[in-house]
Every structure is written in structure tokens, then in C-alpha cells.
């Protein structure tokens, strides 16, 4: 195709054109397509017409058209396309006219390189400063090309965006990134859904997409930059080792493979003897027949050899399997449809590894689903054709550890809009016109005689570039668990895209398609899938049609009716959270530790007043925290409900009235310190409190790194703190006075409720911080913990050896269910001033109790359920319920709350000496077992409250025993 700077001369066609060509036609008037263009759709490059297209074969015109066609470029010819003035001149051509095309660059100086691109990002090693504009400022997927000074390296950069895990970058951000990567000069290429990076792995014959395109799949684009190697010899020079994962658990297996490559990294056969495998050290395990079986924990190398060629890959065998989990908490599928899930195993330090289907035993109702193991380690769950509305639970067991996956077959329609008069629909258009009206629609299948639909009338005729017509409504929030969206459409057969505009959490675009083309007339119900990986709440803003092709710009009318979300009936899981040693469940924090108190999400509001629920909860929590005699108090965000001066004044007054002057209070900002919209910035916070948004300090050997996530994203909250975290961790690793590190900011890395809503919005950044903390632990040998809030849930987890603690809310509605950590509370954390050091590559049980905490629920009462009498030899359930009366909250008193069970003479806990005992209380099982007749007293304490019950132990066989109270 012709360059944008040059002249095109066409000889042999009518004299009027020849005269025009003698002056030289700008290249944006004529495009010439050679056979190298291939099968690409030429309409994708269309802009303003009119057009004349000539098909040239063997030097002669064979066809003339007044539009861009899909005619392939002849193998021995050309396609000549004229636009604007050139189109009028070419229109005089006739079949049989001879054509000769020549091209010359239009420049006075010789070219060293010609590049067709977007904006210049970097000049002379300096990032270009772009003026504000809607397109430049928005974070989106971006593609850029650049090179460092000297021209010996090329930078090809693709940045994912418009997705839940990454918003993307602005022009200015992209320019700064290219400078950091070393570019002396850089240019923006195409972006959005066109951002794509493909590469060939050593030993592969083809390339693969290595980024995540924002459309959810590859988009057809007419241009790109490619680097190609010469064809290699095919002689084996090395092996690319490809284990199923970098980690495996003892006693379990993973697949291993190796691809041979030649001197150009192209594929090469490994020879008839195949690949010989070994592990170093050998105690890690052994491999044969493409499977590695792990034996002992440790870090080492997996080696492969074929003749003189070799390859290796790092290998880690984790600690013993402690927990097993499916990659989904619950699955909803249509009858006959299939969902893919995987299994992950965790050791006690939170290191994870995939678990192969061959290593587990599965159990499920085969009349509801079938489960098939895939070669890639996945499990395909397929709903039975007649199982609509039924559920089952798939259990997977490995080494006596079990995971459960609730599965529901079938979706339920939840109406979103009926398009009846009175609904607030309006119209918008891009490069065209659009209008909406309500029209009778009794002709829709299943509709009543008074039914209406929304008519969308549009006209794209004569428009350039992409045209669209939108039916717009106030944002509709999709119900939780929505999997699909359905819509009745009265089609006009004009073959335009039919899509919806959706947002995840109000910011991230969710790509959604009802139909690739409206190629039907009459009513049809269309259903589109909501892509996975986007956090709720998801809102729908528009239903629209769009057209990119210049050959299909026309007018028409559609009618819409019966917009509905299709929601899975997700069964609730009743399993309680798995206990972690961080939470002390019997007794308090050991006395040989120094302590600090952590509170978050107090949400005090001047509008509600100092006697409001949140203000009184805050006062109680502060009083309890002070009474625990901590070295300091940490308030981890959302102390206030809004960033108004009155709210900060109320917070300051609470601190003044309830915290002694000499007790330090550290306050990290949450999103509410920036205002209800979380976009107000922290000026009000700084002015009212005099506190910094981030700080670093050492206390008795522990380094505290307090950061700011008020926007929900660390980078946009304060970019400088990102390199600060990295530098501070590096300094702590080499500082002998630092024995451990605590990092604290408001938003969790991962939403502990599983809803993927209350967490850092940039998922790539969350993964980066997780890796930095894990790398610090592994390389320094020092323990590290992360404290967050925001999720209004008490939760504790370990990921790659890093302790992650989410503190419960003090004064606002818990987000999780009461039995899953959804209660009010705060934490008193005890720190071991001399923790053991981590052994790299090895399990570290000696460091798991570096931090121990009393997780104190804020309650005003306890209900104790126990039998009034119990026959010797019998067992009965016992349990306690915590109550926050004013809020109406009741929750089981168990982990993640700290609860202490005790009793009078004759009562012992499970595992103690029972020779003189009357009864045994098994806290884990929640049972009381009578051993011999007598009387015992049960007492439970939590959150500063206690409750007791007396149980009469009667001889075996007595009637009336086990009467519950």
C-alpha cells in the first residue's frame, strides 16, 4: 500500500486523469494494494468517500466500482483505490484500459526509515507532554514502538487495559513508561482492542498471543510490526523445559515436557531416545513418562537432556498439602453447557500449586453433572440436559484434604427493563442520527396485547469511520451472580453490530456483544455472555448498534423488548473459614509480646451525630483498644464517612476523648477520607488531621510501611509510594535491626468475600505487590505481613508465605455473611520481638506465630446453646452466638473471632487428661461428651462478654437427657 508521503502516477487511463497525475496526486488520494495485502478486509481502512476502485489484472482494468469491495487482490495484478478528487478521475476508467503504476517518495532528503504511526511519545529521551484531551487522558490499552540511543535494540510494548485486572495507561503515562524502558525515541501505534502482542516460544512452530486483548479475543487489524527470523537448520541445539508449574506439593504430580529448538529457536526434533529427566537435588522427586512426582520439600532445578542438548527450569516442592480449593467458589451452567475449573493446593504458609486431576478422587451427583479431566489439568463440568434447576456439590479429595464446589444447572431470568412508556430511554449517535420512541409490540412472541417496545431509528448514510446509535438509560445494576443478558430484538436485517455498554464498579469497560450482526428480520431473543473476570457491581448504560464498514452505511429501525439478566442460583456454602494460627482462639495474646491495636472502617459521620451507631461503636472500640495497653493504635482507613470538616472534627474529638495524649495513633487514609465519591483527594484529610498520607517508621525491630490507597489504586493514589515500597523493602532486607515488616493500606489485594468488589482495582498492581512482599520474605529471611480493611470482613490468609489480615468494620455494615467473618470488631496484635528466620525454599512453621492477635468482636451479648442434661457416654452439640443488638446482627462465635471456652471442675478440653474428668468439650467439633454422672459448668468469653451454662450429667439410659437450653 502507498506511503502517506509520496506521489502516485498512473499511466494509460483516460487523459483527464493523466493530466491530473502530471502534477502529482497526494498519496492520501490513491491507495494501491498488491498481492502482499493478502485476504485482509480493505473496508477496515475506510474513511471519508467517495471512492472508485479499479481491479487490475496483467496490466489492464478488469472491473470498476464506486465503492470498496471485498474482491481479492489478483495474484498477477493490483487493486487501485481512489478517494476524493482522485475517485472522480478514476471513475472514467473502463475495463480493458491499460494501467501502469509507479511510486516515488515525496521528500527532498533521503529516508533512513519511514514509519506510519500514531503520536510521537518520546523525542531525544524526553517524554512528550500531551495537552489534556479526552482520548489522551483516558487509561486504555496501548501499543508503542521505540528504540534506545544507538538503534541496536527495538522496544515493542503492549499494555493491557479496559479490564478488571488493568485499566491501561494514558498517553502521558505511556510516554513516561517508554522513557523508563530506555527509549530515546518512541511512537504510539494502535490501541484499544487492537493492542496485541504475539510471540513464538523456543521450539514452537507458530506464534501465540501473550497479552490479554481487551475485546476478550483477537481483533482483525490491518497493520502491525513483526520481527522474523530466517529459517533454521532444524538441528537440535537446546531444550525448552516446560513443567506444568514452577511448584508442586509433596506426594503429588505435575506434567513435564520439553521442546527442542535449533539455532534460530525454531522447532527441532529431540531424536528417537526422547528426553531424559532429573531433579537436583534428587530428594525433590523424580520424573518419568512425562510426569514428575514430588517427594521432599525444597528448591532446586528440573533438568532435561536429549543427546548433547539440554535445558533446565527452576523447581520448588512446597510443604505438605494443607488446603485444597477449586478455582471457582461456585459454578452455574446451562443444561448441556460446560464450565472449566481447576484445583489448587496450598501448604500451611500459603504457597500454592496446581493439583492434577489424576491426584484426586472426585464425588458428585452424576444425574446433575459429568466431570471430565482435560489434558491441560482442567476439569470440564457439564450440566445434564434434563438437570435444569438442580444442584450438586463436587468434592475433590487428595491426601485426606477435601475441596467442595457447589454447582447449579440452569439460569433464572431477572427483568431489567420492559421498555414500557415511562422508562427513561434517550438516544445518542456517533457519525449519524438516532432517535427512540415507544411503540406497540403485541407481535412479539409471548407478549400481551398492551405490550410496548422501544424503537431505535438510525441513519448512518454517507458517514465516515465508525457510526453508532445508542439507546441510553440511567445505569442499571445487574443482579449479583448475573452470567448473561438477554434481549428481544425486532431486527431490520441491516447487518450491524448489536452490543451493550457495561461498566465494572462504575469505571472499567466490560466488552459485551448481543450479536455480531443483526442479520435477521422480525423478533428474535438474543443472549450475550458477561465476560469473566470483572468485579461486581456491573452496570448497564446503553444498548447500541455500530457499523465500521463504509460499504454498509445505511438507515434502519430496530425494536427492543424484555431486557433481562440471567442469574445463577448460587447455593450458599456453610463451611466456616479455615482457622489460621494468627487468631488466638483460646485465651489472649501471650504476655511476652508487645502489642498494637488495629481498627478500620469506623465511618463516623457528623450528619448522623455523636450519638449515632457508628460513633458509639468507635468510642467502644477505642476504649477497648486503650484498655489492652498497646504501644500504639493503627486506624487503617475510613475513620470518617465523608471528607467534610465536620466529619474530621468528630473523628478528632473521639481520639481526644478516648485515647490518652501519650498513646500514638497512626491513621492511613481510605477512600472515604477522600469523600463519598473517592475522587476528592486528600486535601481535607491533611488539613483537618495534619497527618501524612503515607509514612515509614520502626518500632521494636518491626518496620511499618503505611501507604495510601484512597482511589482504590496505589498508583493513582500516590505514584511515589510505589517505588517507595520497593526501596523500603530492599532497605529493610539489609538492615540487621529490622526483624520483620508490616505493610498497611486500606484496600485488600483480594476481596476476602470472593465477590471481587472490595479490593485494589488494578489487579496487575495487586499481583506485583504480592510478589514484592513474597520476594522480600524469601530473600531476606524475615517475616512480613499485610494489614488491610475496606472489605468489612474479618479474614486471615497466607499467600506465598505472606500473612494477609483484613480487619472487620467497626461502625458500618459488614459485607460478608455473619458466619464468614461478617461481624463488627477490631484486633489486638502481639508481635514477637525476636522471630525466627525464614529458610528459603523450605516450610517455615517457626515463623507462623510471629504475629498473634486477639480478634475482638464488638458485641453486647452472648447466647450459649448447651444441653441442660446429658447422659454419660453421649455427646451433644454446644455453640455460642455473638449479638450486636442495635444492628440486629447475630453470628456464630468462632474463628475468625477470638473465643475462649472454659468450665468449672470436672470439665476438660479435648486432648487433656480425662482420668478425673466428668465431661470433655471439643471446641473444634463443637460437642460436649459426658463421661460419668455429675454437674459441669460451661463458660464462653468473647469481646469482653461472657455467658455460662450448667449441664447435669446423668447415668447412661436416663430419659430426658440432652434437653437443650
CSV table of N, CA and C in Angstrom, one decimal, residues 316-450:
chain,number,residue,atom,x,y,z
A,316,UNK,N,10.3,-26.0,42.7
A,316,UNK,CA,10.1,-25.9,44.1
A,316,UNK,C,9.1,-26.9,44.6
A,317,UNK,N,9.4,-27.7,45.5
A,317,UNK,CA,8.5,-28.6,46.2
A,317,UNK,C,8.1,-28.0,47.5
A,318,UNK,N,6.8,-27.7,47.6
A,318,UNK,CA,6.3,-27.0,48.8
A,318,UNK,C,6.2,-27.8,50.0
A,319,UNK,N,5.6,-27.2,51.1
A,319,UNK,CA,5.3,-28.0,52.2
A,319,UNK,C,4.1,-28.9,52.0
A,320,UNK,N,3.8,-29.7,53.0
A,320,UNK,CA,2.7,-30.7,52.8
A,320,UNK,C,1.4,-30.0,52.5
A,321,UNK,N,0.6,-30.7,51.8
A,321,UNK,CA,-0.8,-30.2,51.5
A,321,UNK,C,-1.6,-29.9,52.7
A,322,UNK,N,-2.0,-28.6,52.8
A,322,UNK,CA,-2.8,-28.2,54.0
A,322,UNK,C,-4.2,-27.8,53.6
A,323,UNK,N,-4.4,-27.3,52.4
A,323,UNK,CA,-5.7,-26.9,52.0
A,323,UNK,C,-5.8,-27.1,50.5
A,324,UNK,N,-7.0,-27.5,50.0
A,324,UNK,CA,-7.4,-27.8,48.6
A,324,UNK,C,-8.5,-26.9,48.2
A,325,UNK,N,-8.5,-26.3,47.1
A,325,UNK,CA,-9.5,-25.3,46.7
A,325,UNK,C,-9.8,-25.4,45.2
A,326,UNK,N,-11.0,-25.3,44.7
A,326,UNK,CA,-11.3,-25.1,43.3
A,326,UNK,C,-11.1,-23.6,43.0
A,327,UNK,N,-10.8,-23.4,41.7
A,327,UNK,CA,-10.5,-22.0,41.2
A,327,UNK,C,-11.8,-21.2,41.2
A,328,UNK,N,-13.0,-21.8,41.3
A,328,UNK,CA,-14.2,-21.1,41.5
A,328,UNK,C,-14.9,-21.4,42.8
A,329,UNK,N,-15.6,-20.5,43.4
A,329,UNK,CA,-16.3,-20.8,44.6
A,329,UNK,C,-17.6,-21.5,44.4
A,330,UNK,N,-18.2,-21.2,43.2
A,330,UNK,CA,-19.5,-21.9,42.8
A,330,UNK,C,-19.6,-21.7,41.3
A,331,UNK,N,-20.3,-22.7,40.7
A,331,UNK,CA,-20.4,-22.7,39.2
A,331,UNK,C,-21.9,-22.8,38.9
A,332,UNK,N,-22.3,-21.9,37.9
A,332,UNK,CA,-23.6,-22.0,37.3
A,332,UNK,C,-23.5,-22.2,35.8
A,333,UNK,N,-24.2,-23.2,35.3
A,333,UNK,CA,-24.1,-23.5,33.9
A,333,UNK,C,-25.5,-23.9,33.3
A,334,UNK,N,-25.7,-23.7,32.0
A,334,UNK,CA,-26.9,-24.1,31.4
A,334,UNK,C,-26.9,-25.6,31.2
A,335,UNK,N,-28.1,-26.2,31.1
A,335,UNK,CA,-28.2,-27.6,30.8
A,335,UNK,C,-27.4,-27.9,29.5
A,336,UNK,N,-26.5,-28.8,29.5
A,336,UNK,CA,-25.7,-29.2,28.3
A,336,UNK,C,-24.5,-28.3,28.1
A,337,UNK,N,-24.3,-27.3,28.9
A,337,UNK,CA,-23.2,-26.4,28.8
A,337,UNK,C,-22.0,-26.9,29.7
A,338,UNK,N,-20.8,-26.4,29.4
A,338,UNK,CA,-19.6,-26.8,30.2
A,338,UNK,C,-18.9,-25.7,30.7
A,339,UNK,N,-18.4,-25.8,32.0
A,339,UNK,CA,-17.5,-24.8,32.6
A,339,UNK,C,-16.2,-25.5,33.0
A,340,UNK,N,-15.1,-24.8,32.8
A,340,UNK,CA,-13.8,-25.4,33.2
A,340,UNK,C,-13.4,-24.8,34.5
A,341,UNK,N,-12.9,-25.7,35.4
A,341,UNK,CA,-12.4,-25.3,36.7
A,341,UNK,C,-11.1,-26.1,36.9
A,342,UNK,N,-10.3,-25.6,37.9
A,342,UNK,CA,-9.1,-26.3,38.2
A,342,UNK,C,-9.0,-26.4,39.7
A,343,UNK,N,-8.0,-27.2,40.2
A,343,UNK,CA,-7.8,-27.4,41.6
A,343,UNK,C,-6.4,-26.8,41.9
A,344,UNK,N,-6.4,-26.2,43.1
A,344,UNK,CA,-5.2,-25.6,43.6
A,344,UNK,C,-4.9,-26.1,45.0
A,345,UNK,N,-3.7,-26.5,45.3
A,345,UNK,CA,-3.3,-27.0,46.6
A,345,UNK,C,-2.5,-25.9,47.3
A,346,UNK,N,-2.6,-25.8,48.6
A,346,UNK,CA,-1.8,-24.8,49.4
A,346,UNK,C,-1.1,-25.5,50.6
A,347,UNK,N,0.1,-25.1,50.9
A,347,UNK,CA,0.7,-25.6,52.1
A,347,UNK,C,0.4,-24.6,53.2
A,348,UNK,N,0.9,-24.9,54.4
A,348,UNK,CA,0.5,-24.1,55.6
A,348,UNK,C,1.0,-22.7,55.5
A,349,UNK,N,2.0,-22.4,54.7
A,349,UNK,CA,2.5,-21.0,54.5
A,349,UNK,C,1.8,-20.3,53.4
A,350,UNK,N,0.8,-20.9,52.8
A,350,UNK,CA,0.1,-20.2,51.7
A,350,UNK,C,0.7,-20.3,50.3
A,351,UNK,N,1.8,-21.1,50.2
A,351,UNK,CA,2.3,-21.3,48.8
A,351,UNK,C,1.4,-22.3,48.1
A,352,UNK,N,1.1,-22.0,46.8
A,352,UNK,CA,0.1,-22.8,46.1
A,352,UNK,C,0.7,-23.4,44.9
A,353,UNK,N,0.1,-24.5,44.4
A,353,UNK,CA,0.5,-25.2,43.2
A,353,UNK,C,-0.7,-25.9,42.7
A,354,UNK,N,-0.8,-26.0,41.3
A,354,UNK,CA,-1.9,-26.7,40.7
A,354,UNK,C,-1.9,-28.2,41.1
A,355,UNK,N,-3.1,-28.7,41.2
A,355,UNK,CA,-3.2,-30.1,41.6
A,355,UNK,C,-3.8,-30.9,40.3
A,356,UNK,N,-3.1,-31.9,39.9
A,356,UNK,CA,-3.6,-32.6,38.7
A,356,UNK,C,-4.8,-33.5,39.0
A,357,UNK,N,-5.7,-33.6,38.1
A,357,UNK,CA,-6.9,-34.4,38.3
A,357,UNK,C,-6.6,-35.9,38.7
A,358,UNK,N,-5.4,-36.4,38.2
A,358,UNK,CA,-5.1,-37.8,38.5
A,358,UNK,C,-4.8,-38.0,40.0
A,359,UNK,N,-4.5,-36.9,40.7
A,359,UNK,CA,-4.1,-37.0,42.1
A,359,UNK,C,-5.3,-36.8,43.1
A,360,UNK,N,-6.5,-36.7,42.5
A,360,UNK,CA,-7.7,-36.5,43.4
A,360,UNK,C,-8.7,-37.5,43.1
A,361,UNK,N,-9.6,-37.8,44.1
A,361,UNK,CA,-10.8,-38.6,44.0
A,361,UNK,C,-12.0,-37.6,44.0
A,362,UNK,N,-12.9,-37.8,43.0
A,362,UNK,CA,-14.0,-36.9,42.8
A,362,UNK,C,-15.3,-37.6,43.2
A,363,UNK,N,-16.2,-36.8,43.8
A,363,UNK,CA,-17.5,-37.3,44.1
A,363,UNK,C,-18.6,-36.2,43.7
A,364,UNK,N,-19.7,-36.7,43.1
A,364,UNK,CA,-20.7,-35.7,42.7
A,364,UNK,C,-21.9,-36.5,42.2
A,365,UNK,N,-23.1,-35.9,42.0
A,365,UNK,CA,-24.3,-36.5,41.5
A,365,UNK,C,-24.2,-36.5,40.0
A,366,UNK,N,-24.1,-37.7,39.4
A,366,UNK,CA,-23.9,-37.9,38.0
A,366,UNK,C,-25.2,-37.7,37.2
A,367,UNK,N,-26.3,-37.6,37.9
A,367,UNK,CA,-27.5,-37.2,37.2
A,367,UNK,C,-27.7,-35.7,37.0
A,368,UNK,N,-26.8,-34.9,37.6
A,368,UNK,CA,-26.8,-33.5,37.5
A,368,UNK,C,-25.7,-33.0,36.6
A,369,UNK,N,-24.5,-33.5,36.8
A,369,UNK,CA,-23.3,-33.1,36.0
A,369,UNK,C,-22.5,-34.3,35.7
A,370,UNK,N,-21.6,-34.1,34.7
A,370,UNK,CA,-20.5,-35.0,34.5
A,370,UNK,C,-19.2,-34.2,34.6
A,371,UNK,N,-18.1,-34.8,35.0
A,371,UNK,CA,-16.9,-34.2,35.2
A,371,UNK,C,-15.8,-35.0,34.4
A,372,UNK,N,-15.1,-34.3,33.5
A,372,UNK,CA,-14.1,-34.9,32.7
A,372,UNK,C,-12.7,-34.2,32.9
A,373,UNK,N,-11.7,-34.9,33.1
A,373,UNK,CA,-10.4,-34.4,33.2
A,373,UNK,C,-9.8,-34.0,31.9
A,374,UNK,N,-9.2,-32.8,31.7
A,374,UNK,CA,-8.6,-32.4,30.5
A,374,UNK,C,-7.1,-32.6,30.5
A,375,UNK,N,-6.5,-32.7,29.4
A,375,UNK,CA,-5.0,-32.9,29.3
A,375,UNK,C,-4.2,-31.8,29.9
A,376,UNK,N,-4.9,-30.6,30.0
A,376,UNK,CA,-4.2,-29.4,30.5
A,376,UNK,C,-4.4,-29.2,32.0
A,377,UNK,N,-4.9,-30.3,32.7
A,377,UNK,CA,-5.1,-30.2,34.1
A,377,UNK,C,-6.4,-29.6,34.6
A,378,UNK,N,-7.3,-29.2,33.6
A,378,UNK,CA,-8.6,-28.7,34.0
A,378,UNK,C,-9.6,-29.8,34.2
A,379,UNK,N,-10.7,-29.4,34.8
A,379,UNK,CA,-11.9,-30.3,34.9
A,379,UNK,C,-13.0,-29.7,34.2
A,380,UNK,N,-13.6,-30.4,33.3
A,380,UNK,CA,-14.7,-29.9,32.5
A,380,UNK,C,-16.0,-30.4,33.2
A,381,UNK,N,-16.8,-29.4,33.7
A,381,UNK,CA,-18.1,-29.7,34.4
A,381,UNK,C,-19.2,-29.4,33.4
A,382,UNK,N,-20.0,-30.5,33.0
A,382,UNK,CA,-21.0,-30.4,32.0
A,382,UNK,C,-22.4,-30.7,32.7
A,383,UNK,N,-23.3,-29.7,32.5
A,383,UNK,CA,-24.6,-29.9,33.1
A,383,UNK,C,-25.5,-30.9,32.3
A,384,UNK,N,-26.2,-31.8,32.9
A,384,UNK,CA,-27.0,-32.7,32.3
A,384,UNK,C,-28.2,-32.0,31.5
A,385,UNK,N,-28.6,-32.5,30.4
A,385,UNK,CA,-29.6,-31.8,29.6
A,385,UNK,C,-30.9,-31.7,30.3
A,386,UNK,N,-31.2,-32.6,31.2
A,386,UNK,CA,-32.5,-32.5,31.9
A,386,UNK,C,-32.4,-32.1,33.4
A,387,UNK,N,-31.3,-31.4,33.7
A,387,UNK,CA,-31.0,-31.1,35.1
A,387,UNK,C,-31.3,-29.6,35.5
A,388,UNK,N,-32.0,-28.9,34.6
A,388,UNK,CA,-32.3,-27.5,34.9
A,388,UNK,C,-32.9,-27.3,36.3
A,389,UNK,N,-32.3,-26.4,37.0
A,389,UNK,CA,-32.8,-26.0,38.4
A,389,UNK,C,-32.3,-26.9,39.5
A,390,UNK,N,-31.5,-27.9,39.1
A,390,UNK,CA,-30.9,-28.8,40.1
A,390,UNK,C,-29.5,-28.4,40.5
A,391,UNK,N,-29.1,-28.9,41.7
A,391,UNK,CA,-27.7,-28.6,42.2
A,391,UNK,C,-27.0,-29.8,42.7
A,392,UNK,N,-25.7,-29.7,42.7
A,392,UNK,CA,-24.9,-30.8,43.3
A,392,UNK,C,-23.7,-30.1,43.8
A,393,UNK,N,-22.9,-30.9,44.6
A,393,UNK,CA,-21.6,-30.4,45.1
A,393,UNK,C,-20.6,-31.4,44.7
A,394,UNK,N,-19.6,-30.9,44.0
A,394,UNK,CA,-18.4,-31.7,43.6
A,394,UNK,C,-17.4,-31.7,44.7
A,395,UNK,N,-17.0,-32.9,45.2
A,395,UNK,CA,-16.0,-33.0,46.2
A,395,UNK,C,-14.7,-33.5,45.5
A,396,UNK,N,-13.6,-33.0,45.9
A,396,UNK,CA,-12.3,-33.4,45.4
A,396,UNK,C,-11.4,-33.7,46.6
A,397,UNK,N,-10.9,-34.9,46.7
A,397,UNK,CA,-10.1,-35.2,47.9
A,397,UNK,C,-8.7,-35.7,47.5
A,398,UNK,N,-7.7,-35.1,48.1
A,398,UNK,CA,-6.3,-35.5,47.9
A,398,UNK,C,-5.6,-35.6,49.2
A,399,UNK,N,-5.0,-36.7,49.6
A,399,UNK,CA,-4.3,-36.9,50.8
A,399,UNK,C,-5.1,-36.5,52.0
A,400,UNK,N,-6.4,-36.9,52.0
A,400,UNK,CA,-7.4,-36.7,53.0
A,400,UNK,C,-7.8,-35.3,53.2
A,401,UNK,N,-7.4,-34.4,52.3
A,401,UNK,CA,-7.8,-33.0,52.3
A,401,UNK,C,-8.9,-32.8,51.2
A,402,UNK,N,-10.0,-32.2,51.5
A,402,UNK,CA,-11.2,-32.1,50.6
A,402,UNK,C,-11.5,-30.7,50.3
A,403,UNK,N,-11.9,-30.5,49.0
A,403,UNK,CA,-12.4,-29.2,48.5
A,403,UNK,C,-13.8,-29.5,48.0
A,404,UNK,N,-14.7,-28.5,48.1
A,404,UNK,CA,-16.1,-28.6,47.6
A,404,UNK,C,-16.5,-27.5,46.7
A,405,UNK,N,-17.2,-27.9,45.6
A,405,UNK,CA,-17.6,-26.9,44.6
A,405,UNK,C,-19.1,-27.1,44.4
A,406,UNK,N,-19.9,-26.1,44.8
A,406,UNK,CA,-21.4,-26.1,44.5
A,406,UNK,C,-21.6,-25.8,43.1
A,407,UNK,N,-22.5,-26.6,42.4
A,407,UNK,CA,-22.8,-26.4,41.0
A,407,UNK,C,-24.3,-26.4,40.8
A,408,UNK,N,-24.7,-25.4,40.1
A,408,UNK,CA,-26.2,-25.2,39.8
A,408,UNK,C,-26.3,-25.3,38.3
A,409,UNK,N,-27.3,-26.1,37.8
A,409,UNK,CA,-27.5,-26.2,36.4
A,409,UNK,C,-28.8,-25.3,36.0
A,410,UNK,N,-28.6,-24.4,35.1
A,410,UNK,CA,-29.7,-23.5,34.7
A,410,UNK,C,-29.7,-22.1,35.3
A,411,UNK,N,-30.1,-21.2,34.5
A,411,UNK,CA,-30.2,-19.8,34.9
A,411,UNK,C,-31.6,-19.3,35.0
A,412,UNK,N,-31.8,-18.2,35.8
A,412,UNK,CA,-33.1,-17.7,36.1
A,412,UNK,C,-33.1,-16.2,35.5
A,413,UNK,N,-34.2,-15.9,34.8
A,413,UNK,CA,-34.3,-14.5,34.2
A,413,UNK,C,-34.7,-13.6,35.3
A,414,UNK,N,-34.0,-12.4,35.4
A,414,UNK,CA,-34.3,-11.3,36.3
A,414,UNK,C,-34.5,-10.1,35.4
A,415,UNK,N,-35.8,-9.6,35.3
A,415,UNK,CA,-36.1,-8.5,34.4
A,415,UNK,C,-35.3,-7.2,34.8
A,416,UNK,N,-34.7,-6.6,33.7
A,416,UNK,CA,-34.0,-5.3,33.9
A,416,UNK,C,-34.8,-4.1,33.4
A,417,UNK,N,-35.4,-4.3,32.2
A,417,UNK,CA,-36.2,-3.2,31.6
A,417,UNK,C,-37.3,-3.9,30.7
A,418,UNK,N,-38.5,-3.3,30.7
A,418,UNK,CA,-39.6,-3.8,29.8
A,418,UNK,C,-39.8,-2.9,28.7
A,419,UNK,N,-39.2,-1.7,28.6
A,419,UNK,CA,-39.3,-0.8,27.5
A,419,UNK,C,-40.8,-0.3,27.4
A,420,UNK,N,-41.4,-0.1,28.5
A,420,UNK,CA,-42.7,0.5,28.5
A,420,UNK,C,-42.7,2.0,28.7
A,421,UNK,N,-43.7,2.7,28.2
A,421,UNK,CA,-43.7,4.2,28.3
A,421,UNK,C,-43.5,4.6,29.8
A,422,UNK,N,-42.7,5.6,30.0
A,422,UNK,CA,-42.4,6.0,31.4
A,422,UNK,C,-41.0,5.6,31.8
A,423,UNK,N,-40.4,4.6,31.1
A,423,UNK,CA,-39.0,4.3,31.3
A,423,UNK,C,-38.2,5.4,30.6
A,424,UNK,N,-37.1,5.8,31.2
A,424,UNK,CA,-36.3,7.0,30.8
A,424,UNK,C,-35.3,6.6,29.8
A,425,UNK,N,-35.7,6.3,28.5
A,425,UNK,CA,-34.7,6.0,27.5
A,425,UNK,C,-34.5,7.2,26.6
A,426,UNK,N,-33.3,7.5,26.2
A,426,UNK,CA,-33.0,8.6,25.3
A,426,UNK,C,-32.1,8.0,24.2
A,427,UNK,N,-31.8,8.9,23.2
A,427,UNK,CA,-30.9,8.4,22.1
A,427,UNK,C,-29.7,9.3,22.0
A,428,UNK,N,-28.6,8.7,21.5
A,428,UNK,CA,-27.4,9.3,21.2
A,428,UNK,C,-26.9,8.7,19.9
A,429,UNK,N,-26.0,9.5,19.1
A,429,UNK,CA,-25.5,9.0,17.9
A,429,UNK,C,-24.1,9.4,17.7
A,430,UNK,N,-23.3,8.6,17.1
A,430,UNK,CA,-21.9,9.0,16.7
A,430,UNK,C,-21.8,8.8,15.2
A,431,UNK,N,-21.5,9.9,14.4
A,431,UNK,CA,-21.4,9.9,13.0
A,431,UNK,C,-22.7,9.3,12.4
A,432,UNK,N,-23.8,9.9,12.7
A,432,UNK,CA,-25.1,9.5,12.2
A,432,UNK,C,-26.2,10.2,13.1
A,433,UNK,N,-27.4,9.8,12.8
A,433,UNK,CA,-28.5,10.3,13.6
A,433,UNK,C,-29.2,9.2,14.3
A,434,UNK,N,-29.9,9.4,15.4
A,434,UNK,CA,-30.6,8.4,16.1
A,434,UNK,C,-31.8,9.0,16.9
A,435,UNK,N,-32.8,8.3,17.1
A,435,UNK,CA,-34.0,8.7,17.9
A,435,UNK,C,-34.6,7.4,18.5
A,436,UNK,N,-35.3,7.6,19.6
A,436,UNK,CA,-36.1,6.5,20.2
A,436,UNK,C,-37.5,6.9,20.4
A,437,UNK,N,-38.4,5.9,20.4
A,437,UNK,CA,-39.8,6.1,20.7
A,437,UNK,C,-40.3,4.8,21.2
A,438,UNK,N,-41.5,4.9,21.9
A,438,UNK,CA,-42.1,3.6,22.4
A,438,UNK,C,-43.2,3.3,21.4
A,439,UNK,N,-43.2,2.0,21.0
A,439,UNK,CA,-44.2,1.5,20.0
A,439,UNK,C,-44.8,0.3,20.5
A,440,UNK,N,-46.1,0.1,20.0
A,440,UNK,CA,-46.8,-1.1,20.4
A,440,UNK,C,-46.0,-2.4,19.9
A,441,UNK,N,-46.0,-3.4,20.7
A,441,UNK,CA,-45.2,-4.6,20.3
A,441,UNK,C,-46.0,-5.9,20.7
A,442,UNK,N,-47.3,-5.9,20.4
A,442,UNK,CA,-48.1,-7.1,20.7
A,442,UNK,C,-47.6,-8.3,19.8
A,443,UNK,N,-46.9,-8.0,18.7
A,443,UNK,CA,-46.5,-9.1,17.8
A,443,UNK,C,-45.3,-9.9,18.3
A,444,UNK,N,-44.6,-9.4,19.4
A,444,UNK,CA,-43.5,-10.2,20.0
A,444,UNK,C,-44.0,-11.5,20.6
A,445,UNK,N,-43.3,-12.6,20.3
A,445,UNK,CA,-43.7,-13.9,20.8
A,445,UNK,C,-43.8,-13.8,22.4
A,446,UNK,N,-45.0,-14.3,22.9
A,446,UNK,CA,-45.2,-14.3,24.3
A,446,UNK,C,-45.6,-13.0,24.9
A,447,UNK,N,-45.8,-11.9,24.1
A,447,UNK,CA,-46.2,-10.6,24.6
A,447,UNK,C,-47.7,-10.5,24.7
A,448,UNK,N,-48.1,-9.7,25.7
A,448,UNK,CA,-49.5,-9.4,25.8
A,448,UNK,C,-50.0,-8.3,24.8
A,449,UNK,N,-51.4,-8.1,24.8
A,449,UNK,CA,-51.9,-7.2,23.8
A,449,UNK,C,-51.5,-5.7,24.1
A,450,UNK,N,-51.1,-5.4,25.3
A,450,UNK,CA,-50.8,-4.0,25.6
A,450,UNK,C,-49.3,-3.8,25.7
